[in-house]
Structures are given as C-alpha cells and as structure tokens.
Coordinates of C-alpha atoms and ligand atoms in Angstrom, one line a residue:
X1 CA 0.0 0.0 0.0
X2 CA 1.2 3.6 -0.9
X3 CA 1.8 5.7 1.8
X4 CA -0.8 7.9 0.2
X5 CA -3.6 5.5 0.7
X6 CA -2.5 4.2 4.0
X7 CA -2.9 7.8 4.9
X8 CA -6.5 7.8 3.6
X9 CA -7.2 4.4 5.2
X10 CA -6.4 6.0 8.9
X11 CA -8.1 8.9 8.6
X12 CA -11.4 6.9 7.8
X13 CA -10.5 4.5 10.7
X14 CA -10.1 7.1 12.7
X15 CA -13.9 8.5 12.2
X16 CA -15.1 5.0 12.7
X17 CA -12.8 5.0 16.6
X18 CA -15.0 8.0 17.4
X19 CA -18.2 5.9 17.0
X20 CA -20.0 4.6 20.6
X21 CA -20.1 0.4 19.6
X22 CA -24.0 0.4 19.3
X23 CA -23.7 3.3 16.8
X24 CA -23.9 2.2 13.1
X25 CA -20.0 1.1 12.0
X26 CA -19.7 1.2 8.2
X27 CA -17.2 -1.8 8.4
X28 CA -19.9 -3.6 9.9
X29 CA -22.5 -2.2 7.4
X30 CA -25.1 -4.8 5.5
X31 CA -23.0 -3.0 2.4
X32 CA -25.0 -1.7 -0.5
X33 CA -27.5 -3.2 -2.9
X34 CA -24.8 -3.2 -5.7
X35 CA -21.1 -3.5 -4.4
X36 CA -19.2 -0.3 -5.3
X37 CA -15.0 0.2 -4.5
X38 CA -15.3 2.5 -1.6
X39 CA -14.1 6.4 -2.0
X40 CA -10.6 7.4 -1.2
X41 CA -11.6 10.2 1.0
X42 CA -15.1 10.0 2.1
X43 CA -16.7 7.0 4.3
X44 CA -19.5 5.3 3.2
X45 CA -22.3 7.0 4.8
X46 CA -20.8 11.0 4.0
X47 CA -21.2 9.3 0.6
X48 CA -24.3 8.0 0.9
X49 CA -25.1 12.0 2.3
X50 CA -23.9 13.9 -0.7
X51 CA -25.7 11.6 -3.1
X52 CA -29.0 12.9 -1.3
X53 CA -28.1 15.9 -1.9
X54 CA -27.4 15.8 -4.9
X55 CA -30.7 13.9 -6.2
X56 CA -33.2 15.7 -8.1
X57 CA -35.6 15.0 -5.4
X58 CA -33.7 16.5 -3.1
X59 CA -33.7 20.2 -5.1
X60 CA -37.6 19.8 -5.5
X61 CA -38.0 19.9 -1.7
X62 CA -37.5 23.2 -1.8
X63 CA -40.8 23.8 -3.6
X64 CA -42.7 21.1 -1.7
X65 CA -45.5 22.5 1.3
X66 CA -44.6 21.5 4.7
X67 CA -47.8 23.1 6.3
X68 CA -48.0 25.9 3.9
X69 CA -48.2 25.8 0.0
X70 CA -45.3 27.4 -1.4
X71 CA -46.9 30.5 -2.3
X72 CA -48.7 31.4 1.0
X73 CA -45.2 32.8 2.1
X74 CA -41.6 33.2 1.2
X75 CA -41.1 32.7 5.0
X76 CA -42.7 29.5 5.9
X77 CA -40.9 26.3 6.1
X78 CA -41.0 24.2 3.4
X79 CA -39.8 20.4 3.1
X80 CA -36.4 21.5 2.2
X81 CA -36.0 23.7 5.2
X82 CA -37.9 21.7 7.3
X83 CA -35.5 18.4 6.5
X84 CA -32.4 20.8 7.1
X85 CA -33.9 21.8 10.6
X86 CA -34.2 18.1 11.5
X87 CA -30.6 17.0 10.4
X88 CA -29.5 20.2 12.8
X89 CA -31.2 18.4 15.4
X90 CA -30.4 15.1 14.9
X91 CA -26.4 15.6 14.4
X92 CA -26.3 17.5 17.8
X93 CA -27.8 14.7 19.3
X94 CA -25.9 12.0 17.6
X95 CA -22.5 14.0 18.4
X96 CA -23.6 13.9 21.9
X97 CA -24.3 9.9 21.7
X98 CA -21.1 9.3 19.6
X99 CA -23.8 7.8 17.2
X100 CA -22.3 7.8 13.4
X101 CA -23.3 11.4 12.3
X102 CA -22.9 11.1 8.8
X103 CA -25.8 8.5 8.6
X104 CA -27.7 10.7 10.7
X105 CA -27.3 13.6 8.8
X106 CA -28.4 10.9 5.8
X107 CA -31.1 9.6 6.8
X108 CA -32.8 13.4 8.0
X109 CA -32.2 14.7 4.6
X110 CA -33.8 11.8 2.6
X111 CA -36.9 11.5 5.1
X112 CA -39.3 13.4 2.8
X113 CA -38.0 12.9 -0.7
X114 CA -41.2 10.6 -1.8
X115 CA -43.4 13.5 -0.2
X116 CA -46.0 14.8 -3.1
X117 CA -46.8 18.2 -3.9
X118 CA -48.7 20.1 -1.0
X119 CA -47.8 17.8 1.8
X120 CA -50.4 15.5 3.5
X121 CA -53.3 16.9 1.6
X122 CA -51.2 15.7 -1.9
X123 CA -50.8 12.4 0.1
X124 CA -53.9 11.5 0.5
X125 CA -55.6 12.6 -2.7
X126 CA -53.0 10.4 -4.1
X127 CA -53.2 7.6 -2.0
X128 CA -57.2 7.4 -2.6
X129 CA -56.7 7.8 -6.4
X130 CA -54.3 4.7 -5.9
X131 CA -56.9 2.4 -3.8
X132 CA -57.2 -0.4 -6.1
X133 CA -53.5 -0.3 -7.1
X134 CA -51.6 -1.0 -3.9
X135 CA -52.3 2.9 -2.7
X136 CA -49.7 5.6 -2.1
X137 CA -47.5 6.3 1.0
X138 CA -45.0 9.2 1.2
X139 CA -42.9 7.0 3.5
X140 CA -42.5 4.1 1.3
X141 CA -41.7 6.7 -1.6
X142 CA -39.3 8.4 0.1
X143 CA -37.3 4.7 -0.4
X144 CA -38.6 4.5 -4.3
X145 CA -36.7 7.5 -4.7
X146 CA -32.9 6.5 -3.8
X147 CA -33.6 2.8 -4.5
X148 CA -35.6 3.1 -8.2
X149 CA -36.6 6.4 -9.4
X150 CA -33.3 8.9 -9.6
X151 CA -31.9 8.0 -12.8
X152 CA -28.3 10.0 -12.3
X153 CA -26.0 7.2 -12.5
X154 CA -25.0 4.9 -15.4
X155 CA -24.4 1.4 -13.5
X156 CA -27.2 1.3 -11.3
X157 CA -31.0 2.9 -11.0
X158 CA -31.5 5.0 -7.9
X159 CA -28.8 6.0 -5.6
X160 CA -27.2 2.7 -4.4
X161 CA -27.0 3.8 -1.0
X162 CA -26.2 2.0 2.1
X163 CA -28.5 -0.8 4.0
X164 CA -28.5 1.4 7.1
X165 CA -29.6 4.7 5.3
X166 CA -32.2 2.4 3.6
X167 CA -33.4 1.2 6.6
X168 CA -33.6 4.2 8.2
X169 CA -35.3 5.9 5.2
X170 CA -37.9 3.7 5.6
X171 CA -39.8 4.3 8.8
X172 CA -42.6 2.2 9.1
X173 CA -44.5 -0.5 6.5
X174 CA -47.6 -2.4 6.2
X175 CA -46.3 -6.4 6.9
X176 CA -47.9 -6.7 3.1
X177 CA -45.4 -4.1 1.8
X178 CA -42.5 -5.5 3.9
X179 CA -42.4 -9.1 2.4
X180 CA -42.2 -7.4 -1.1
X181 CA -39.0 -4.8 0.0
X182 CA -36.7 -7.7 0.8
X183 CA -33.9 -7.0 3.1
X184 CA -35.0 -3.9 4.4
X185 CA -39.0 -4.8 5.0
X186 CA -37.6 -8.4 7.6
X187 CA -37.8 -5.8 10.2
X188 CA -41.4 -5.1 10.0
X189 CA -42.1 -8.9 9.8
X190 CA -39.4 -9.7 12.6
X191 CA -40.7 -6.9 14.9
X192 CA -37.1 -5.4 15.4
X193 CA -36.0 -1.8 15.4
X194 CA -33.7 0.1 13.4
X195 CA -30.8 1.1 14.2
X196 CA -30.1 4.3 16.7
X197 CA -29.3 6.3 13.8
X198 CA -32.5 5.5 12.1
X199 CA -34.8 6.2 15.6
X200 CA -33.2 9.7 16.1
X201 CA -33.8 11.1 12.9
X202 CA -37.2 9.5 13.5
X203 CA -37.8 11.5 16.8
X204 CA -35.5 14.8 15.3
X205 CA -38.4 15.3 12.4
X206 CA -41.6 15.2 14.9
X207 CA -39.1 17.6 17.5
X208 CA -38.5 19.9 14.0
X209 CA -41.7 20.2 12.8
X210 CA -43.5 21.1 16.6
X211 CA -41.5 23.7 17.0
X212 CA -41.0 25.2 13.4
X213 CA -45.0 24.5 13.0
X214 CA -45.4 27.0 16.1
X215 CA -43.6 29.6 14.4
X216 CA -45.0 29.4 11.2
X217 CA -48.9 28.9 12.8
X218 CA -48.1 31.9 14.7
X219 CA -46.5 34.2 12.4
X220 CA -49.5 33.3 9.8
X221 CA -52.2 34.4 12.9
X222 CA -53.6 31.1 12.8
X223 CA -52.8 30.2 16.2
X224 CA -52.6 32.7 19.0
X225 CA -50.2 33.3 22.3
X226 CA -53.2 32.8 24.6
X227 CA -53.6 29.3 22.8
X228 CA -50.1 28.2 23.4
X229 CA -49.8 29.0 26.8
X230 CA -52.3 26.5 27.7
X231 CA -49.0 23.9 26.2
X232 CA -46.9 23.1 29.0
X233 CA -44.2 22.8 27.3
X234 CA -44.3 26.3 26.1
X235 CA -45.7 27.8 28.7
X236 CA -42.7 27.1 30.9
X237 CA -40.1 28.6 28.2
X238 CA -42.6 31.6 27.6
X239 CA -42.7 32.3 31.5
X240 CA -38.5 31.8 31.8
X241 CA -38.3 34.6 28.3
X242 CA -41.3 37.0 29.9
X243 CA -39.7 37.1 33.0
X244 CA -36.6 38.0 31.6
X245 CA -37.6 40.4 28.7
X246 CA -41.1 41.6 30.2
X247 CA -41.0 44.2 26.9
X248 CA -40.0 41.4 24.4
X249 CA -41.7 42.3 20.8
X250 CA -44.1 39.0 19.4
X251 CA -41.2 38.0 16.6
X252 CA -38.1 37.6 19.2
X253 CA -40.2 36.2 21.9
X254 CA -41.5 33.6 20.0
X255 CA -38.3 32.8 18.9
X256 CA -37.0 32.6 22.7
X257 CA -39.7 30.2 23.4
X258 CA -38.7 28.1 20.9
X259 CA -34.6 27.5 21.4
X260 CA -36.1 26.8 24.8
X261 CA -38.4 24.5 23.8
X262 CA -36.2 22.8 21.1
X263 CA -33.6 23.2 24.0
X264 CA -36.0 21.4 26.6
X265 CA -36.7 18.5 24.4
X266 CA -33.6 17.7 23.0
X267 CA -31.5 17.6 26.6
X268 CA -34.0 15.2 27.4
X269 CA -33.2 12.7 24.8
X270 CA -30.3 12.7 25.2
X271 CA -30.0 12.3 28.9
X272 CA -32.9 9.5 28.4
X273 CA -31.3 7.8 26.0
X274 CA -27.9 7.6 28.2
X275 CA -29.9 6.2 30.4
X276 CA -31.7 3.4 28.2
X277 CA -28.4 2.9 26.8
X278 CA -26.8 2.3 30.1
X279 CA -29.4 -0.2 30.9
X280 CA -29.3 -2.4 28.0
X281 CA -25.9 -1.8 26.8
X282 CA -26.2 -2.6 23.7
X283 CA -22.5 -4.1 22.2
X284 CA -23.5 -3.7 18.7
X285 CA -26.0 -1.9 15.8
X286 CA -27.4 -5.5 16.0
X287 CA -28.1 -6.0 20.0
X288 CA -29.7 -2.2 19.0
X289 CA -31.8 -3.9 16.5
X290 CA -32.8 -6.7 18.8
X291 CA -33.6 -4.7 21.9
X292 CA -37.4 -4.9 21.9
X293 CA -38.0 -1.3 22.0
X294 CA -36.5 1.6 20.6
X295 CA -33.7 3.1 22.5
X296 CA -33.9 6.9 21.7
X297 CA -36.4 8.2 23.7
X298 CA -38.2 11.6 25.6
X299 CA -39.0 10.8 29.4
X300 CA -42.3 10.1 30.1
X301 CA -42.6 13.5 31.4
X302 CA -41.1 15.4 28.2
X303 CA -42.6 13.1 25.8
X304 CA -46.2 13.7 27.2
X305 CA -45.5 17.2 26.6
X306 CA -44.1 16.9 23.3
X307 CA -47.5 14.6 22.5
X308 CA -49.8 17.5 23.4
X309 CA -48.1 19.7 21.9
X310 CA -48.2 17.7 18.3
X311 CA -52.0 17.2 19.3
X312 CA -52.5 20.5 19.9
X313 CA -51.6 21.6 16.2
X314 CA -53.2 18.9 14.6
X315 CA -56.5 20.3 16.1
X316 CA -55.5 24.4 15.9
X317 CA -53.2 24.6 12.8
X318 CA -53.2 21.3 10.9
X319 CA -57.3 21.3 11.1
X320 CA -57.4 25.6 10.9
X321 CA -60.4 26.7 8.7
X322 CA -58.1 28.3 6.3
X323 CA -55.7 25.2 5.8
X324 CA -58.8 23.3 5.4
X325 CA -59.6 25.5 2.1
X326 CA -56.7 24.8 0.2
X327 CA -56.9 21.3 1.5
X328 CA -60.1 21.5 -0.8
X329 CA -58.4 23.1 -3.5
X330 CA -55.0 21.3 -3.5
X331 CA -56.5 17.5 -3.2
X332 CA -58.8 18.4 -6.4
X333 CA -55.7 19.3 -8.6
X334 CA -53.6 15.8 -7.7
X335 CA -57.2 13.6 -8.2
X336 CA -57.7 15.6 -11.6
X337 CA -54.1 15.3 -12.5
X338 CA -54.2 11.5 -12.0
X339 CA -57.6 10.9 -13.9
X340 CA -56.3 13.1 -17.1
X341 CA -52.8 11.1 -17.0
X342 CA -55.3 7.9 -16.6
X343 CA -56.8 8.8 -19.5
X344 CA -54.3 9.7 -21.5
X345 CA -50.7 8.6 -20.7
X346 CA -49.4 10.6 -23.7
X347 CA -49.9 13.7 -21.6
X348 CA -47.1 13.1 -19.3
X349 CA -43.6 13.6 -20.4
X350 CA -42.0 10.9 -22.6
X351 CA -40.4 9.1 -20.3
X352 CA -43.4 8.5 -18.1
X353 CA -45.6 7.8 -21.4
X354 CA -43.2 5.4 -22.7
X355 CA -42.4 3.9 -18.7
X356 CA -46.3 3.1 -18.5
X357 CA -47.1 2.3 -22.7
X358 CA -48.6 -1.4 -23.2
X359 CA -48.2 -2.2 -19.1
X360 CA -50.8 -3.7 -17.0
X361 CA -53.3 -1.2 -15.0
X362 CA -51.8 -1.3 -12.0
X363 CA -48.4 -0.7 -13.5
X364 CA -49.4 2.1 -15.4
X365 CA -51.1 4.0 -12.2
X366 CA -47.8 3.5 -9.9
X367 CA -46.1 5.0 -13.5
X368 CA -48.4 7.9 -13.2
X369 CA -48.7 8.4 -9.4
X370 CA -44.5 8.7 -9.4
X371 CA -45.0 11.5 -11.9
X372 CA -47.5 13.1 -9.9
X373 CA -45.8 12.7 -6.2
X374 CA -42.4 14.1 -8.1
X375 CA -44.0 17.1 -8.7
X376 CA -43.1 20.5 -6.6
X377 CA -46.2 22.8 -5.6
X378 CA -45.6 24.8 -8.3
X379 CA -45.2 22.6 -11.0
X380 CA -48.7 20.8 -10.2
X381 CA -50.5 23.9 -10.6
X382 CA -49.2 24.9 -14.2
X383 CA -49.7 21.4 -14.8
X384 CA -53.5 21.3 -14.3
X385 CA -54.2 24.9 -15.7
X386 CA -52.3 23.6 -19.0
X387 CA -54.5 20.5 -19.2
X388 CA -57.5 21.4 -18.1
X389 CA -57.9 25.2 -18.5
Ligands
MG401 MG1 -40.6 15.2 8.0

C-alpha cells in the first residue's frame, strides 16, 4: 500500500474510533444493494449523504409544502428547510451519543424525498386515487426514490445507497409491503428496530416540525399566544423569556420560546437515551436492532409534553379553517391530475408515457402516481391549468 492510501485508510479509521459500539459502524455495514469500491476520501455514509443531496428530489423539496403551500409565504418552512432543521437536530444529538453522524445527517435529509406536492393533503388525494392499485405512501416513496426512481447514475437505478440509510429511510410499513422490500422490509415482519441512527432522525423530524409549525402557525395568525400558553411545554419557556424580557416584541419572543423549547426536548433525549443505553448496553448496531423497543427516547414526562403539543396543532393549525380550504383546492388538482394522465398517458412527459405504454393497469397507475408525487407545488399547478384550463 502507498503511503498515500494508508494515509486515507487511517483517517477513515479514525472517524469510525469516534463511533460509541452500538452506533452504526460502516465496516460492519449490511453493504449496499450493488457493491461499489469505496471512495478514497469520504466514508460510506458522507457518501451515501452527498448523493441525497445531490438527487433531483432533493432540489424539488424546496418547492414542496410543509404546512403551507409554497406560495402562501416566502417565510414558511418548506420540506427543504424543514428536513435541514431536523438534520440540525439530529447531528447535535448524535455527536452527543457518539452515534455515526454522517448516517444521521443521511437519513434526516432523505426523510421526505417521496413527499407529493402540497404535503399530507397531496398524500392523500393520491393515496385514494391509488386504492385499487396498492395505494400511495410518502414513507414508502421516500425509499422508491434512492432505490428506483433517480436515474443520475450509469451502473445502477437510484442512488445505491447504504442498507443502514435504507433502513432508516424507511420508517414504518404495512407487513404486506414488507415481504415485497426484501432486506429492508424483515424488520417489520421480525418486529425489530432500526438502528439508533434511524430512531433519532425519527424522533429529530416530529421535535422539528413542533417547534418550526409553532412559528409558522403563529406568524400566519392562525394560532394565537393565549392558545399556546395553555402547552406546557411552552408555557414554561414563555414564562423563563417574559420574566426576563417583560418588553419582548411577538417575533423575538416567540423565537425565545422556541430555542427553549427545542432546547428542553432535546437535553431530554439525550439524557434519556444515556440512560436506556446504560441499561441495556447494547454491544453492537445489532443488539440495538434486537432490543425490543427503541432506544432513543423523551422521558415520560417530556414526551407527554411533546404529545400534546403535536395534538395540539393537529386540532388548531393542521385542522385551521383556512388550511382546510386549500386542503379543498389542492387534493382536487392531484385527483384531476391523475384521472387526465389515466386517460391519456401521452400527456405526461416521454419518459413516463413510454415507462407506462402497453403495461398492466396497476403498472401504469404507480407510472403515473410517481410523476404526480415528483411534482413541486408549483409545477402541479401549471400542470392542471395547462390540461384542463
Ligand atoms: Mg418530515
């Protein structure tokens, strides 16, 4: 071995050293689908990162609704930054567990690729347009994506990525859908976990999208102060900021609350997790795996919190009058987009024509829901005025 590579070869060693021994070890990885020579100077995982990034799906996220459609706002969250806010999380907590940060980082930023346009609106229009035909979940897309549908690489369809990224990209599964995934469904059908990776990024997104969703719900008047002081969890930070800044103007004290609350929740996984993790003592990704219950966890306490908190939106802001309206509005355009493409195939672009020409129906619906749940906020729009105008 050069000295050059033997230099590489330590400094990759040396990332792995870092690594806790339940944390996700790329030497001891289930490899990827389709062996590939490993990169001089990046370990598998930062690999596996970069590809995500630099997927098509991944620049469409930045066009995709999180809670509000694209054009509500130029300051709302959308699915891009809402899947940078929970890598942010998740790395500081998987620094702080000597987890493998890399994957982390991986597995938050792929989350929502198979998301369709206007978020869980979009989903379900499209998941009851695909009833008969095995039905549509943005979860289970979100793995069609770097396992099938980017077409960037000459050797292999998708991204090729890691079985660890895979498995953490795909959060939960119908036992019917698991026996068809192979590999990365026997969990499901085995009743084990992921690995801890996989369950932070898990717990990172609902921590994200609280707190950013009480941000955007406020600044959007959907949702008032008197509402969320009835929260616990924000109560407390809002009485810790008024006491300190009685004179605090709405846009920095609601900010305040927030790091507090993000602050609040995340010390508490981590300390919690310690704790589990000094209990079972895991020795390996695959004593994680086998544990019986997931390992990353709130306290009882903080996770009731947390739980009301996430209900709370769902019946103020989720279920809000005026998200309710362009609920209407944006399930009609995916169920009209998918009965014209129905109809005619040849009114997609070539390579979805031609992907679902002479195939059997429920072929040619999966062809046509991929086209439609690729599609950015934007881009469904002109679609249907240019059809059906
Ligand atoms: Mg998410």
């Amino acid at each position: 071995m050069s000295n050059r590579s033997s230099k590489f070869s330590r400094r990759l060693t040396d990332v792995e050293t870092n690594l806790a021994p339940y944390a996700a070890h790329a030497s001891q990885s289930r490899g990827r689908r389709i062996p590939e020579p490993s990169a001089s100077y990046r370990g598998a995982y930062q690999r596996d990162r970069d590809r995500i990034i630099h997927s098509t799906a991944f620049r469409r996220l930045v066009y995709k609704t999180q809670v509000f459609v694209n054009h509500e706002g130029d300051l709302y969250r959308t699915r891009l930054t809402h899947s940078l806010e929970v890598a942010q999380i998740a790395r500081t907590v998987a620094v702080a567990l000597q987890l493998n940060e890399p994957l982390t980082e991986a597995i938050s930023l792929a989350h929502d690729l198979g998301h369709t346009p206007f978020g869980h609106a979009g989903q379900d229009a499209l998941n009851a347009c695909m009833r008969d035909f095995g039905g549509f979940e943005h979860n289970l897309q979100s793995l069609r994506v770097v396992d099938e549908l980017e077409t960037k690489y000459a050797d292999f369809a998708g991204l090729n990525l890691m079985f660890e990224t895979r498995e953490g990209i795909l959060k939960h599964c119908s036992r019917k859908n698991a026996r068809e995934l192979g590999d990365v469904g026997e969990r499901f059908l085995k009743r084990e976990q992921p690995g801890l990776e996989a369950q932070l990024a898990n717990i990172a997104d609902a921590i994200a999208y609280n707190n950013h969703d009480v941000d955007d719900g406020f600044r959007a008047g959907l949702i008032s102060l008197e509402q969320l002081r009835r929260q616990e969890l924000f109560d407390a930070a809002y009485l810790e900021v008024h006491s300190r800044y009685p004179d605090l103007e709405d846009r920095r004290l609601i900010y305040e609350i927030i790091r507090r609350m993000i602050g609040t929740v995340v010390t508490d996984l981590i300390e919690t997790t310690r704790q589990n993790l000094e209990a079972a003592q895991p020795g390996s990704i695959d004593d994680v795996r086998r544990a019986g219950r997931a390992l990353v966890a709130m306290s009882d306490e903080v996770f009731e919190q947390h739980r009301s908190l996430k209900q709370f939106l769902h019946s103020y802001l989720y279920s809000h009058e005026q998200k309710l309206e362009m609920t209407r509005k944006t399930k009609a355009i995916v169920s009209d987009l998918f009965e014209v493409f129905t109809k005619d195939n040849d009114l997609m672009p070539e390579q979805f024509a031609a992907a679902a020409r002479g195939r059997e129906e429920p072929d040619r619906a999966r062809v046509i829901a991929d086209y439609i749940a690729g599609m950015t906020d934007r881009y469904a729009i002109a679609e249907h005025e240019r059809i059906l105008s």
